[in-house]
Short mmCIF file of C-alpha atoms and ligand atoms in Angstrom, two decimals:
data_model
loop_
_atom_site.label_atom_id
_atom_site.label_comp_id
_atom_site.label_asym_id
_atom_site.label_seq_id
_atom_site.Cartn_x
_atom_site.Cartn_y
_atom_site.Cartn_z
CA MET I 1 -18.63 -107.19 249.25
CA ALA I 2 -18.27 -111.01 248.62
CA LEU I 3 -17.77 -111.03 244.94
CA LEU I 4 -14.13 -110.98 244.59
CA PRO I 5 -13.14 -114.13 246.59
CA GLN I 6 -15.69 -115.86 244.81
CA LEU I 7 -13.72 -115.28 241.45
CA THR I 8 -10.54 -117.08 242.51
CA ARG I 9 -12.35 -119.76 244.55
CA ARG I 10 -11.37 -123.49 243.84
CA LEU I 11 -13.96 -125.30 241.90
CA GLY I 12 -12.88 -128.59 240.75
CA GLN I 13 -12.77 -129.76 237.10
CA PRO I 14 -14.07 -126.69 235.18
CA LEU I 15 -16.12 -128.67 232.63
CA PHE I 16 -18.54 -125.50 232.04
CA LEU I 17 -17.96 -122.45 229.92
CA PRO I 18 -15.96 -120.05 229.01
CA ALA I 19 -14.17 -122.78 227.17
CA HIS I 20 -10.76 -121.37 228.16
CA GLY I 21 -11.15 -123.36 231.30
CA ARG I 22 -10.44 -120.59 233.81
CA GLY I 23 -7.43 -119.23 231.91
CA ALA I 24 -5.82 -122.60 231.21
CA ALA I 25 -6.37 -122.25 227.49
CA LEU I 26 -6.02 -118.55 227.01
CA PRO I 27 -3.84 -117.79 224.00
CA ASP I 28 -0.40 -116.50 224.96
CA GLY I 29 -0.97 -112.73 223.70
CA LEU I 30 -3.75 -112.77 226.00
CA ARG I 31 -2.17 -114.06 228.87
CA GLN I 32 0.81 -111.76 228.61
CA LEU I 33 -1.54 -108.87 228.29
CA LEU I 34 -3.04 -109.90 231.65
CA ARG I 35 0.28 -110.09 233.42
CA ARG I 36 1.08 -106.24 232.42
CA ARG I 37 0.21 -103.70 235.15
CA ALA I 38 -3.41 -104.27 236.10
CA GLY I 39 -5.82 -102.12 234.25
CA VAL I 40 -3.19 -100.50 231.50
CA TRP I 41 -5.49 -102.18 229.02
CA ASP I 42 -8.73 -100.71 230.24
CA LEU I 43 -8.95 -97.99 227.34
CA PRO I 44 -11.57 -95.77 225.72
CA GLU I 45 -12.10 -95.62 222.07
CA LEU I 46 -8.89 -93.65 221.50
CA PRO I 47 -8.33 -92.76 217.69
CA ALA I 48 -5.55 -95.22 217.39
CA LEU I 49 -7.97 -98.07 218.68
CA GLY I 50 -11.29 -97.05 217.32
CA GLY I 51 -14.15 -99.45 217.91
CA PRO I 52 -16.02 -102.19 216.13
CA LEU I 53 -18.21 -99.71 214.34
CA GLU I 54 -15.35 -97.23 213.20
CA ALA I 55 -13.76 -97.53 209.84
CA ASP I 56 -10.33 -96.56 211.17
CA GLY I 57 -8.05 -97.83 213.94
CA ALA I 58 -6.73 -101.05 215.49
CA ILE I 59 -10.01 -102.68 215.86
CA ALA I 60 -11.16 -101.96 212.31
CA ASP I 61 -7.90 -103.38 211.09
CA SER I 62 -8.14 -106.49 213.32
CA GLN I 63 -11.86 -106.88 211.99
CA ARG I 64 -10.69 -106.47 208.26
CA SER I 65 -7.93 -108.89 208.67
CA ALA I 66 -10.07 -111.48 210.49
CA ALA I 67 -12.68 -111.37 207.78
CA ALA I 68 -10.17 -111.59 205.21
CA GLU I 69 -8.63 -115.00 206.83
CA MET I 70 -12.01 -116.36 207.16
CA GLY I 71 -12.72 -115.56 203.55
CA VAL I 72 -15.81 -113.46 204.11
CA ALA I 73 -16.79 -109.86 203.29
CA ARG I 74 -17.01 -108.31 206.73
CA CYS I 75 -17.16 -109.21 210.43
CA TRP I 76 -17.77 -107.29 213.65
CA TYR I 77 -16.64 -108.03 217.24
CA GLY I 78 -19.03 -108.01 220.01
CA VAL I 79 -18.89 -107.65 223.80
CA ASN I 80 -22.37 -108.27 224.53
CA GLY I 81 -22.11 -112.07 224.01
CA ALA I 82 -23.60 -113.65 220.77
CA THR I 83 -26.89 -112.42 222.51
CA GLY I 84 -26.10 -108.78 221.24
CA LEU I 85 -24.92 -109.88 217.84
CA LEU I 86 -27.72 -112.24 217.14
CA GLN I 87 -30.20 -109.46 217.94
CA ALA I 88 -28.28 -107.10 215.85
CA ALA I 89 -28.31 -109.29 212.92
CA LEU I 90 -32.05 -110.18 212.97
CA LEU I 91 -33.00 -106.59 213.22
CA ALA I 92 -30.71 -105.91 210.19
CA MET I 93 -32.50 -108.54 208.24
CA VAL I 94 -36.27 -107.96 209.21
CA ARG I 95 -38.41 -104.85 209.31
CA PRO I 96 -41.05 -104.22 211.74
CA GLY I 97 -44.03 -106.33 210.79
CA GLU I 98 -42.27 -108.67 208.74
CA ARG I 99 -41.84 -112.31 209.38
CA VAL I 100 -38.96 -114.44 210.09
CA LEU I 101 -38.71 -118.24 210.39
CA LEU I 102 -37.31 -119.57 213.48
CA PRO I 103 -36.70 -123.02 214.89
CA ARG I 104 -38.15 -123.97 218.24
CA ASN I 105 -34.92 -124.42 219.68
CA VAL I 106 -34.06 -120.73 219.04
CA HIS I 107 -32.14 -119.05 221.88
CA ARG I 108 -34.28 -116.57 223.85
CA SER I 109 -32.14 -113.56 222.51
CA LEU I 110 -33.71 -113.90 219.17
CA ILE I 111 -37.18 -113.92 220.48
CA GLN I 112 -36.32 -110.67 222.64
CA ALA I 113 -35.12 -109.35 219.20
CA CYS I 114 -38.55 -109.78 217.71
CA VAL I 115 -40.32 -108.12 220.54
CA LEU I 116 -37.84 -104.98 220.27
CA GLY I 117 -38.15 -104.96 216.43
CA ASP I 118 -41.91 -105.76 216.11
CA LEU I 119 -41.07 -108.99 214.05
CA ARG I 120 -43.34 -111.65 213.69
CA PRO I 121 -41.82 -115.23 214.27
CA VAL I 122 -43.08 -118.10 212.55
CA LEU I 123 -41.86 -121.00 214.38
CA PHE I 124 -40.97 -124.42 213.10
CA ASP I 125 -40.96 -127.54 215.17
CA LEU I 126 -37.72 -129.92 215.12
CA PRO I 127 -37.26 -133.77 214.93
CA PHE I 128 -37.36 -134.97 218.72
CA GLN I 129 -34.93 -137.55 220.35
CA SER I 130 -37.66 -138.96 222.78
CA ASP I 131 -34.91 -141.08 225.01
CA ARG I 132 -33.18 -137.82 226.17
CA GLY I 133 -35.97 -135.24 225.43
CA GLN I 134 -33.81 -133.12 223.13
CA PRO I 135 -34.51 -131.70 219.72
CA ALA I 136 -32.26 -132.57 216.80
CA PRO I 137 -31.24 -130.63 213.79
CA ALA I 138 -33.50 -130.51 210.89
CA ASP I 139 -32.47 -131.96 207.52
CA SER I 140 -33.53 -130.75 204.15
CA ALA I 141 -36.44 -133.21 203.76
CA TRP I 142 -37.83 -131.87 207.25
CA ILE I 143 -37.23 -128.16 206.04
CA GLU I 144 -39.25 -129.19 202.77
CA ARG I 145 -42.09 -130.04 204.94
CA VAL I 146 -41.80 -126.90 206.73
CA LEU I 147 -41.75 -124.79 203.75
CA GLN I 148 -45.03 -126.71 202.56
CA ALA I 149 -46.70 -126.13 205.96
CA LEU I 150 -46.07 -122.12 205.90
CA PRO I 151 -48.74 -119.90 205.79
CA ARG I 152 -49.69 -118.88 202.23
CA ASP I 153 -50.97 -115.23 203.25
CA GLY I 154 -49.74 -112.42 205.55
CA ALA I 155 -46.44 -110.49 205.53
CA PRO I 156 -43.38 -112.18 203.69
CA ILE I 157 -40.98 -114.13 205.48
CA ARG I 158 -37.72 -112.26 205.00
CA ALA I 159 -35.18 -114.31 206.97
CA ALA I 160 -34.72 -117.70 208.55
CA VAL I 161 -32.56 -118.59 211.62
CA LEU I 162 -30.74 -121.93 212.39
CA VAL I 163 -29.12 -123.28 215.27
CA HIS I 164 -25.78 -125.21 214.54
CA PRO I 165 -24.50 -126.72 216.66
CA THR I 166 -26.85 -127.28 219.40
CA TYR I 167 -25.62 -126.68 222.95
CA GLN I 168 -25.11 -130.48 223.28
CA GLY I 169 -23.30 -130.74 220.33
CA TYR I 170 -25.70 -132.02 217.72
CA ALA I 171 -25.17 -130.95 214.20
CA ASN I 172 -25.43 -131.93 210.79
CA ASP I 173 -24.25 -130.46 207.41
CA PRO I 174 -26.40 -127.58 206.85
CA THR I 175 -25.51 -126.87 203.28
CA ALA I 176 -28.74 -128.20 201.62
CA VAL I 177 -31.05 -126.59 204.01
CA ILE I 178 -29.49 -123.11 203.81
CA GLN I 179 -29.62 -123.16 199.94
CA ARG I 180 -33.21 -124.30 200.37
CA LEU I 181 -34.18 -121.18 202.59
CA GLN I 182 -32.25 -119.00 200.29
CA GLN I 183 -34.21 -120.21 197.18
CA GLN I 184 -37.37 -119.25 199.17
CA GLY I 185 -36.26 -115.69 199.46
CA CYS I 186 -34.67 -115.84 202.90
CA CYS I 187 -31.51 -114.40 204.10
CA VAL I 188 -30.15 -116.96 206.47
CA LEU I 189 -28.71 -116.21 209.86
CA VAL I 190 -27.13 -119.10 211.53
CA ASP I 191 -26.59 -118.96 215.42
CA GLU I 192 -23.22 -121.07 215.67
CA ALA I 193 -22.40 -119.88 219.15
CA HIS I 194 -21.21 -123.26 220.05
CA GLY I 195 -19.39 -123.99 216.90
CA CYS I 196 -16.59 -121.37 216.26
CA HIS I 197 -14.04 -124.37 216.28
CA PHE I 198 -16.00 -125.97 213.33
CA ALA I 199 -14.59 -122.96 211.15
CA ALA I 200 -10.90 -123.28 212.30
CA GLY I 201 -10.53 -125.78 209.37
CA VAL I 202 -8.36 -128.22 211.63
CA ASP I 203 -7.88 -131.88 210.26
CA HIS I 204 -10.80 -133.49 212.19
CA PRO I 205 -14.13 -134.66 211.20
CA LEU I 206 -16.05 -131.95 212.81
CA PRO I 207 -19.21 -130.96 211.06
CA PRO I 208 -18.56 -127.98 208.42
CA SER I 209 -19.19 -124.29 209.72
CA ALA I 210 -22.23 -122.66 208.22
CA LEU I 211 -19.75 -120.17 207.04
CA HIS I 212 -18.50 -122.62 204.66
CA CYS I 213 -22.04 -123.92 203.68
CA GLY I 214 -23.21 -120.39 202.34
CA ALA I 215 -25.18 -118.96 205.22
CA ASP I 216 -25.40 -115.09 204.83
CA LEU I 217 -24.61 -114.45 208.59
CA VAL I 218 -22.94 -116.46 211.08
CA VAL I 219 -22.48 -115.63 214.95
CA HIS I 220 -19.88 -117.33 216.88
CA SER I 221 -19.54 -116.92 220.64
CA LEU I 222 -15.92 -116.68 221.19
CA GLN I 223 -16.28 -117.63 225.04
CA LYS I 224 -18.13 -120.83 224.16
CA SER I 225 -16.37 -122.38 221.35
CA ALA I 226 -12.88 -120.34 221.17
CA ALA I 227 -10.52 -119.18 223.89
CA ALA I 228 -11.69 -115.56 224.36
CA LEU I 229 -13.05 -114.02 227.49
CA ALA I 230 -16.76 -114.06 228.53
CA GLN I 231 -19.15 -111.50 226.66
CA THR I 232 -17.10 -111.98 223.51
CA ALA I 233 -18.47 -112.94 220.05
CA VAL I 234 -18.30 -112.08 216.50
CA LEU I 235 -20.66 -111.66 213.70
CA TRP I 236 -19.74 -112.69 210.07
CA LEU I 237 -21.25 -111.46 206.94
CA GLN I 238 -20.85 -112.83 203.39
CA GLY I 239 -22.67 -112.59 200.14
CA GLU I 240 -25.02 -110.27 198.59
CA ARG I 241 -28.05 -110.55 200.56
CA LEU I 242 -27.65 -108.16 203.13
CA ASP I 243 -26.27 -104.70 202.91
CA PRO I 244 -23.51 -104.15 205.62
CA VAL I 245 -24.70 -100.60 206.20
CA ARG I 246 -27.90 -102.18 207.67
CA VAL I 247 -25.79 -104.39 210.11
CA GLU I 248 -23.97 -101.60 211.01
CA ARG I 249 -26.94 -99.38 211.83
CA SER I 250 -28.43 -102.23 213.69
CA LEU I 251 -25.41 -102.78 215.87
CA GLY I 252 -25.14 -99.09 216.68
CA LEU I 253 -28.52 -99.30 217.99
CA LEU I 254 -27.78 -101.89 220.46
CA GLN I 255 -24.11 -101.91 221.44
CA THR I 256 -22.44 -100.06 224.21
CA THR I 257 -20.59 -96.88 223.25
CA SER I 258 -17.82 -97.90 225.40
CA PRO I 259 -16.88 -101.39 224.45
CA SER I 260 -14.07 -102.95 226.69
CA ALA I 261 -10.53 -102.88 225.04
CA LEU I 262 -9.66 -105.93 226.89
CA LEU I 263 -12.79 -108.06 225.52
CA LEU I 264 -12.02 -106.62 222.05
CA ALA I 265 -8.33 -107.77 222.25
CA SER I 266 -9.53 -111.13 223.42
CA CYS I 267 -11.83 -111.54 220.22
CA GLU I 268 -8.69 -110.90 218.15
CA GLU I 269 -6.49 -113.18 220.09
CA ALA I 270 -8.97 -116.28 220.05
CA LEU I 271 -9.46 -115.94 216.35
CA GLN I 272 -5.63 -115.46 215.69
CA HIS I 273 -4.92 -118.38 217.80
CA TRP I 274 -6.18 -120.78 215.22
CA GLN I 275 -4.49 -119.18 212.33
CA ARG I 276 -1.18 -120.18 214.07
CA ARG I 277 0.29 -123.49 214.01
CA LYS I 278 0.48 -123.77 217.78
CA GLY I 279 -3.23 -122.98 218.18
CA ARG I 280 -4.08 -125.30 215.53
CA ARG I 281 -2.17 -128.03 217.01
CA GLN I 282 -3.79 -127.45 220.42
CA LEU I 283 -7.34 -127.46 219.10
CA LEU I 284 -6.53 -130.87 217.12
CA GLN I 285 -5.03 -132.44 220.19
CA ARG I 286 -8.13 -131.29 222.48
CA LEU I 287 -10.43 -132.78 219.91
CA GLN I 288 -8.38 -136.06 219.79
CA GLU I 289 -8.16 -136.26 223.59
CA ALA I 290 -12.03 -135.74 223.77
CA ALA I 291 -12.88 -138.48 221.43
CA ALA I 292 -10.46 -140.88 223.41
CA LEU I 293 -11.95 -139.58 226.52
CA ALA I 294 -15.50 -140.49 225.45
CA ASP I 295 -14.41 -143.83 224.18
CA GLY I 296 -12.89 -144.70 227.47
CA LEU I 297 -15.74 -143.78 229.40
CA ARG I 298 -18.07 -145.80 227.23
CA HIS I 299 -15.80 -148.74 227.56
CA SER I 300 -15.94 -148.35 231.40
CA GLY I 301 -19.70 -148.32 231.38
CA VAL I 302 -20.48 -144.54 231.59
CA PRO I 303 -23.49 -143.84 229.39
CA LEU I 304 -22.66 -141.18 227.10
CA LEU I 305 -24.96 -140.04 224.22
CA SER I 306 -23.50 -139.59 220.79
CA ASN I 307 -23.30 -136.08 219.19
CA GLN I 308 -21.14 -134.35 216.62
CA ASP I 309 -18.88 -132.26 218.81
CA PRO I 310 -16.31 -134.02 220.68
CA LEU I 311 -15.89 -131.04 222.95
CA ARG I 312 -19.34 -131.57 224.49
CA LEU I 313 -19.80 -134.98 226.60
CA ILE I 314 -23.41 -135.71 227.22
CA LEU I 315 -24.03 -137.99 230.23
CA HIS I 316 -27.19 -139.92 229.87
CA THR I 317 -28.09 -139.84 233.29
CA GLY I 318 -31.73 -140.74 232.56
CA GLN I 319 -30.62 -144.23 231.54
CA ALA I 320 -29.96 -144.89 235.22
CA GLY I 321 -33.33 -143.38 236.20
CA ILE I 322 -31.73 -139.99 237.43
CA THR I 323 -32.29 -136.31 236.10
CA GLY I 324 -29.57 -134.36 234.93
CA LEU I 325 -30.59 -131.74 237.57
CA ASP I 326 -30.11 -134.36 240.28
CA ALA I 327 -27.07 -135.63 238.96
CA ASP I 328 -25.48 -131.77 238.78
CA ASP I 329 -26.79 -131.23 242.37
CA TRP I 330 -24.64 -134.40 243.51
CA PHE I 331 -21.71 -133.74 241.51
CA LEU I 332 -21.20 -129.92 242.07
CA PRO I 333 -19.78 -130.34 245.74
CA ARG I 334 -17.72 -133.11 244.72
CA GLY I 335 -15.96 -130.83 242.33
CA LEU I 336 -17.49 -132.14 239.02
CA MET I 337 -18.84 -128.91 237.61
CA GLY I 338 -20.87 -129.67 234.29
CA GLU I 339 -22.60 -126.95 232.07
CA LEU I 340 -26.01 -128.09 231.23
CA PRO I 341 -28.26 -129.98 233.41
CA GLU I 342 -31.51 -131.26 231.72
CA PRO I 343 -34.17 -133.73 232.33
CA ALA I 344 -32.47 -136.74 231.22
CA SER I 345 -28.77 -135.49 230.60
CA LEU I 346 -25.99 -133.62 231.98
CA THR I 347 -23.67 -132.18 229.39
CA PHE I 348 -19.97 -131.14 230.25
CA CYS I 349 -18.29 -128.78 228.13
CA LEU I 350 -14.54 -130.05 228.04
CA GLY I 351 -13.58 -126.64 226.44
CA LEU I 352 -10.00 -126.02 225.26
CA ALA I 353 -8.12 -126.64 228.26
CA CYS I 354 -6.41 -130.21 228.91
CA HIS I 355 -8.24 -132.00 231.64
CA ARG I 356 -5.78 -134.48 233.50
CA GLY I 357 -7.36 -137.35 235.30
CA LEU I 358 -10.78 -136.76 234.12
CA LYS I 359 -11.68 -140.18 233.00
CA ARG I 360 -11.13 -141.58 236.19
CA GLN I 361 -12.77 -138.94 238.15
CA MET I 362 -15.75 -139.09 235.82
CA ARG I 363 -15.79 -142.77 236.01
CA ASN I 364 -15.62 -142.91 239.86
CA HIS I 365 -18.38 -140.04 240.31
CA TRP I 366 -20.67 -141.81 238.02
CA GLN I 367 -20.21 -145.24 239.96
CA ASN I 368 -20.80 -143.37 243.20
CA LEU I 369 -23.75 -141.51 241.89
CA LEU I 370 -25.19 -144.87 240.98
CA ARG I 371 -24.58 -146.20 244.54
CA HIS I 372 -26.44 -142.87 245.77
CA PHE I 373 -29.31 -143.57 243.53
CA PRO I 374 -29.34 -147.27 243.26
CA ASP I 375 -31.42 -149.56 241.10
CA ARG I 376 -33.89 -147.16 239.51
CA PRO I 377 -35.45 -148.01 236.09
CA PRO I 378 -34.46 -145.71 233.22
CA LEU I 379 -36.48 -142.67 232.75
CA PRO I 380 -39.51 -143.24 230.44
CA ALA I 381 -39.21 -141.86 227.00
CA PHE I 382 -40.04 -138.10 226.94
CA GLU I 383 -43.21 -136.89 225.35
CA ALA I 384 -42.68 -134.53 222.29
CA PRO I 385 -43.85 -130.91 222.90
CA PRO I 386 -47.40 -131.03 221.46
CA LEU I 387 -46.60 -128.46 218.85
CA PRO I 388 -47.85 -128.24 215.02
CA LEU I 389 -44.80 -128.43 212.71
CA VAL I 390 -45.45 -124.58 211.97
CA THR I 391 -46.81 -122.07 214.32
CA SER I 392 -47.64 -118.14 214.24
CA THR I 393 -48.31 -116.39 217.35
CA ALA I 394 -51.99 -115.45 218.21
CA GLN I 395 -50.65 -111.76 219.09
CA SER I 396 -47.15 -110.36 217.98
CA PRO I 397 -44.51 -110.77 220.67
CA THR I 398 -44.25 -107.01 221.06
CA GLN I 399 -48.09 -106.67 221.39
CA ALA I 400 -48.28 -109.28 223.89
CA TRP I 401 -45.11 -108.12 225.68
CA THR I 402 -46.42 -104.36 225.88
CA ALA I 403 -49.99 -105.46 226.70
CA GLU I 404 -51.54 -105.35 230.40
CA HIS I 405 -50.83 -108.61 231.88
CA GLN I 406 -51.59 -110.69 234.82
CA LEU I 407 -50.23 -113.72 236.64
CA VAL I 408 -52.40 -116.89 236.32
CA GLY I 409 -51.79 -120.08 237.66
CA LEU I 410 -50.26 -122.67 235.19
CA LYS I 411 -53.11 -125.07 235.87
CA ASP I 412 -55.76 -122.24 234.95
CA ALA I 413 -53.77 -120.93 231.84
CA GLU I 414 -55.39 -122.75 229.09
CA GLY I 415 -56.52 -120.36 226.50
CA CYS I 416 -54.31 -117.80 227.76
CA ILE I 417 -51.76 -115.79 225.62
CA ALA I 418 -48.44 -115.58 227.32
CA ALA I 419 -47.09 -112.08 227.96
CA GLU I 420 -43.49 -113.23 228.62
CA LEU I 421 -41.06 -116.01 227.89
CA LEU I 422 -41.18 -119.16 229.69
CA CYS I 423 -37.48 -120.47 229.53
CA PRO I 424 -35.21 -122.59 231.57
CA TYR I 425 -31.81 -121.43 231.57
CA PRO I 426 -29.49 -123.08 230.63
CA PRO I 427 -30.11 -123.74 227.78
CA GLY I 428 -32.10 -120.56 227.28
CA ILE I 429 -34.56 -122.30 224.83
CA PRO I 430 -38.17 -120.83 225.39
CA LEU I 431 -40.85 -123.38 225.91
CA LEU I 432 -43.31 -120.54 225.40
CA ILE I 433 -42.96 -117.24 223.87
CA PRO I 434 -44.87 -113.85 224.17
CA GLY I 435 -48.05 -113.94 221.98
CA GLU I 436 -48.42 -117.62 221.98
CA ARG I 437 -51.69 -119.01 222.96
CA LEU I 438 -51.75 -121.95 225.25
CA ASP I 439 -54.15 -124.85 224.13
CA ARG I 440 -55.30 -127.49 226.40
CA GLN I 441 -52.65 -129.85 225.31
CA ARG I 442 -49.84 -127.52 225.62
CA GLN I 443 -50.97 -126.48 229.10
CA ARG I 444 -51.01 -129.97 230.14
CA TRP I 445 -47.62 -130.64 228.70
CA LEU I 446 -46.08 -127.72 230.55
CA GLU I 447 -47.75 -128.82 233.97
CA ARG I 448 -45.90 -132.04 233.30
CA GLN I 449 -42.73 -130.26 232.59
CA GLN I 450 -42.64 -128.94 236.12
CA LEU I 451 -41.80 -132.72 237.13
CA PHE I 452 -38.59 -132.44 235.23
CA TRP I 453 -37.42 -128.74 235.61
CA GLY I 454 -38.58 -128.06 239.19
CA ASP I 455 -39.13 -124.57 240.05
CA GLN I 456 -37.70 -123.17 236.47
CA ILE I 457 -41.14 -123.85 235.27
CA PRO I 458 -43.05 -121.48 237.86
CA ASP I 459 -46.72 -122.21 239.11
CA ALA I 460 -47.93 -118.83 237.60
CA LEU I 461 -47.70 -117.53 234.08
CA SER I 462 -47.75 -113.77 232.99
CA VAL I 463 -50.47 -113.94 230.42
CA VAL I 464 -52.01 -110.97 228.53
CA SER I 465 -55.29 -109.61 230.53
CA GLY I 466 -58.29 -110.40 228.84
CA GLY I 467 -56.41 -112.22 225.75
C1 LIG G 1 -27.44 -121.64 221.05
C2 LIG G 1 -27.07 -120.27 221.63
N1 LIG G 1 -27.14 -118.92 221.02
C3 LIG G 1 -26.81 -117.78 221.85
C4 LIG G 1 -26.59 -117.85 223.11
C5 LIG G 1 -26.27 -116.35 223.80
O1 LIG G 1 -24.96 -116.32 224.02
P1 LIG G 1 -24.23 -115.40 225.13
O2 LIG G 1 -24.55 -115.99 226.38
O3 LIG G 1 -22.70 -115.33 224.73
O4 LIG G 1 -25.04 -114.23 224.98
C6 LIG G 1 -26.62 -119.20 223.87
C7 LIG G 1 -26.25 -119.00 225.02
O5 LIG G 1 -26.10 -120.00 225.76
C8 LIG G 1 -26.93 -120.31 223.26
O6 LIG G 1 -26.94 -121.50 223.75
#
């Protein structure tokens, strides 16, 4: 029984998610609730409380006022993360056998929804930043090329998904892209798991929230980009393209019948916090401190990559010839706990708590890291994944997932059809999805990825037998 002591252990600077920074930035109402007699708040769906799918009760009222404050038609709180709400949203938009346009940096939850609902993904590639090995958001010229490259035959493409911002905080203004996809007949879902604070409307040059750019559905993770507890999220719906009844049926299919009242209360508190003057002032202060911290670190020689969300700091370890995974291993025991180690970078989530002394700590740790891994040449430019602009899978993900499968060595996998996701986590972006056939170039590229991702890329893949 070693779990409880782990929860209260000292961990150094919490530069990871949830964004409340181990409680430091929890809104006052939630903090007070947690100080009440332990467990009083753990209630079932009593009539006065209701649940996210009930028409009456405090939760329904709370969702109605959150939607009104955001200026949208409906919203639903979720207690199975952004994962659960993204899956419900996608299954509401697309019927079995229909197609959905997904970016290559889609979170694995949406591929899993394709498996669950027998949806046919059409995947589009993204601009690639070869100095760091990360995708960048698509602009409207890019999306125009994607639309030109779509297959002309087959089932209709009913929906499209965008990721805005990315885990690392890359974002643009998605208005034109959303409009173009809607003109094409798509209902647009934006995975804004990392960008709830974009919608808070504070006086800071953050990118716009997709909610204010006309998206039909948007999912916010309230633990990643607001100050709620882990597992919380909210799904927003606006416009006429999707009937809310379909969303509710889909939510009912996936969600627990016993949602935690504490988590639901934390959804309300996190959203309410930014309606209040104190909460808005705190968010603005955090954004300003974060921008000043990044400037200060750059001035003292710490290589940070540029992005659009000040609350994400991307340390460019590759510039010093060090992988983000090695840097993370080295920082962790020294009390600097990042969120997202990748081959050329380590992303720190500053979250919504105040971090005193962080500039000095990061600068010192960076200098000590350089002494530990001295005089390395920068990592060479990363090779873009060898993918066509648009790909359909060789089999449907459902077919591939449910087929007889077998393990095949990665080196022998050329020509095979993947039966499962291949997906380093974090960031949870699949490198290969069920139903995709591995051509020679892709098989070779995956083998080379082992050099960077280590055992996150296994030596053997689960592939469809005889596929
Ligand atoms: C872009 C993106 N979307 C969705 C999710 C899923 O969020 P959750 O862990 O809250 O289910 C993640 C998780 O990392 C993510 O990075």
